[in-house]
Every structure is written in C-alpha cells, then in structure tokens.
mmCIF file of C-alpha atoms in Angstrom:
data_model
loop_
_atom_site.group_PDB
_atom_site.id
_atom_site.type_symbol
_atom_site.label_atom_id
_atom_site.label_comp_id
_atom_site.label_asym_id
_atom_site.label_seq_id
_atom_site.Cartn_x
_atom_site.Cartn_y
_atom_site.Cartn_z
ATOM 1 C CA MET A 1 0.000 0.000 0.000
ATOM 2 C CA THR A 2 1.092 3.585 -0.547
ATOM 3 C CA VAL A 3 0.878 5.969 2.393
ATOM 4 C CA THR A 4 1.062 9.720 1.758
ATOM 5 C CA ASN A 5 1.530 12.355 4.442
ATOM 6 C CA ILE A 6 -0.831 15.152 3.393
ATOM 7 C CA SER A 7 -0.169 17.224 6.505
ATOM 8 C CA GLN A 8 2.226 20.136 6.830
ATOM 9 C CA GLN A 9 4.541 18.386 9.302
ATOM 10 C CA ARG A 10 6.463 15.147 9.736
ATOM 11 C CA GLN A 11 4.220 12.393 11.095
ATOM 12 C CA SER A 12 4.450 8.737 12.049
ATOM 13 C CA TYR A 13 1.546 6.393 11.325
ATOM 14 C CA ASN A 14 0.258 3.084 12.658
ATOM 15 C CA ILE A 15 -2.308 1.655 10.224
ATOM 16 C CA SER A 16 -4.505 -1.396 10.875
ATOM 17 C CA ILE A 17 -5.861 -3.394 7.933
ATOM 18 C CA SER A 18 -8.488 -6.136 7.929
ATOM 19 C CA ALA A 19 -9.107 -8.864 5.326
ATOM 20 C CA VAL A 20 -12.796 -9.862 5.262
ATOM 21 C CA ASN A 21 -14.506 -12.699 3.372
ATOM 22 C CA ALA A 22 -17.811 -12.478 1.452
ATOM 23 C CA ASN A 23 -19.742 -13.340 4.652
ATOM 24 C CA GLY A 24 -18.245 -10.364 6.486
ATOM 25 C CA MET A 25 -16.004 -12.522 8.663
ATOM 26 C CA GLU A 26 -12.474 -11.358 9.297
ATOM 27 C CA VAL A 27 -9.988 -13.739 7.695
ATOM 28 C CA ASN A 28 -6.846 -11.980 8.851
ATOM 29 C CA ALA A 29 -5.608 -8.648 10.206
ATOM 30 C CA ASP A 30 -2.311 -6.808 10.006
ATOM 31 C CA SER A 31 -0.815 -3.451 10.840
ATOM 32 C CA ILE A 32 2.004 -1.393 9.412
ATOM 33 C CA TYR A 33 4.097 1.295 11.050
ATOM 34 C CA ILE A 34 5.519 4.230 9.120
ATOM 35 C CA PRO A 35 7.964 6.296 11.177
ATOM 36 C CA ASP A 36 8.812 9.947 10.477
ATOM 37 C CA LEU A 37 7.202 10.477 7.076
ATOM 38 C CA ASP A 38 7.993 14.002 5.925
ATOM 39 C CA ALA A 39 5.172 16.377 4.914
ATOM 40 C CA GLY A 40 4.043 15.804 1.337
ATOM 41 C CA ARG A 41 6.029 12.559 0.981
ATOM 42 C CA ALA A 42 4.779 9.054 0.204
ATOM 43 C CA THR A 43 6.116 5.593 0.975
ATOM 44 C CA ASP A 44 5.166 2.065 -0.050
ATOM 45 C CA LYS A 45 4.677 -0.648 2.582
ATOM 46 C CA ILE A 46 3.677 -4.296 2.336
ATOM 47 C CA ALA A 47 0.854 -5.578 4.528
ATOM 48 C CA PHE A 48 0.108 -9.277 5.023
ATOM 49 C CA LYS A 49 3.660 -10.212 4.107
ATOM 50 C CA TYR A 50 3.450 -13.470 6.063
ATOM 51 C CA ILE A 51 0.214 -15.479 5.784
ATOM 52 C CA ASP A 52 -0.562 -18.873 7.284
ATOM 53 C CA THR A 53 -0.942 -21.483 4.543
ATOM 54 C CA ASP A 54 -4.430 -22.414 5.773
ATOM 55 C CA LYS A 55 -5.596 -18.837 5.080
ATOM 56 C CA MET A 56 -4.091 -18.428 1.603
ATOM 57 C CA ASP A 57 -7.237 -19.241 -0.422
ATOM 58 C CA ALA A 58 -9.445 -17.017 1.754
ATOM 59 C CA MET A 59 -6.964 -14.138 1.422
ATOM 60 C CA LYS A 60 -7.090 -14.300 -2.382
ATOM 61 C CA SER A 61 -10.793 -13.448 -2.455
ATOM 62 C CA ALA A 62 -10.908 -11.186 0.629
ATOM 63 C CA THR A 63 -11.834 -7.525 0.692
ATOM 64 C CA TYR A 64 -9.209 -5.351 2.357
ATOM 65 C CA THR A 65 -10.210 -2.437 4.560
ATOM 66 C CA ILE A 66 -8.240 0.065 6.600
ATOM 67 C CA THR A 67 -9.796 -0.167 10.036
ATOM 68 C CA ARG A 68 -7.715 2.372 11.975
ATOM 69 C CA VAL A 69 -5.135 5.065 11.351
ATOM 70 C CA LEU A 70 -3.227 6.349 14.351
ATOM 71 C CA VAL A 71 -1.218 9.501 13.655
ATOM 72 C CA ILE A 72 1.752 10.072 15.914
ATOM 73 C CA SER A 73 3.157 13.599 15.819
#
C-alpha cells in the first residue's frame, strides 16, 4: 500500500488493515508502522507479508479495509 503524508509536518503512522470474506467474517488482520514520514512525501509498505498457509485461499478473495489510522506527531 502507498501511504502519503498530506499534513504540513512530519508524522508517524500506525495503520490497521483487515481482510474480510464475502460473509463479512475477518480472515486476517495486520498493521504497518511508518515512522517519520515528511510532509508531502509518500512511501510504499507491504501488509500481510506473512500469511498462514491455511488462510491463503481465503486471502485471495478477501476484501481489504483500513480499520484504523493512528497519527503520531
């Protein structure tokens, strides 16, 4: 995912992401941390880098949603 700091100051971010199946059940969850992202800058991060093999098929058809963004000034 690409995270862009649209504020006027350097910020750090903790972002929670949820993978949900067609029935609305959460298949998996992950979070990413972006430290000290300068104002106006963007960075790419990988979520769900490590997935249990028993969840692989469900993850392929899941819908991904950002569930929380914590901004740390």
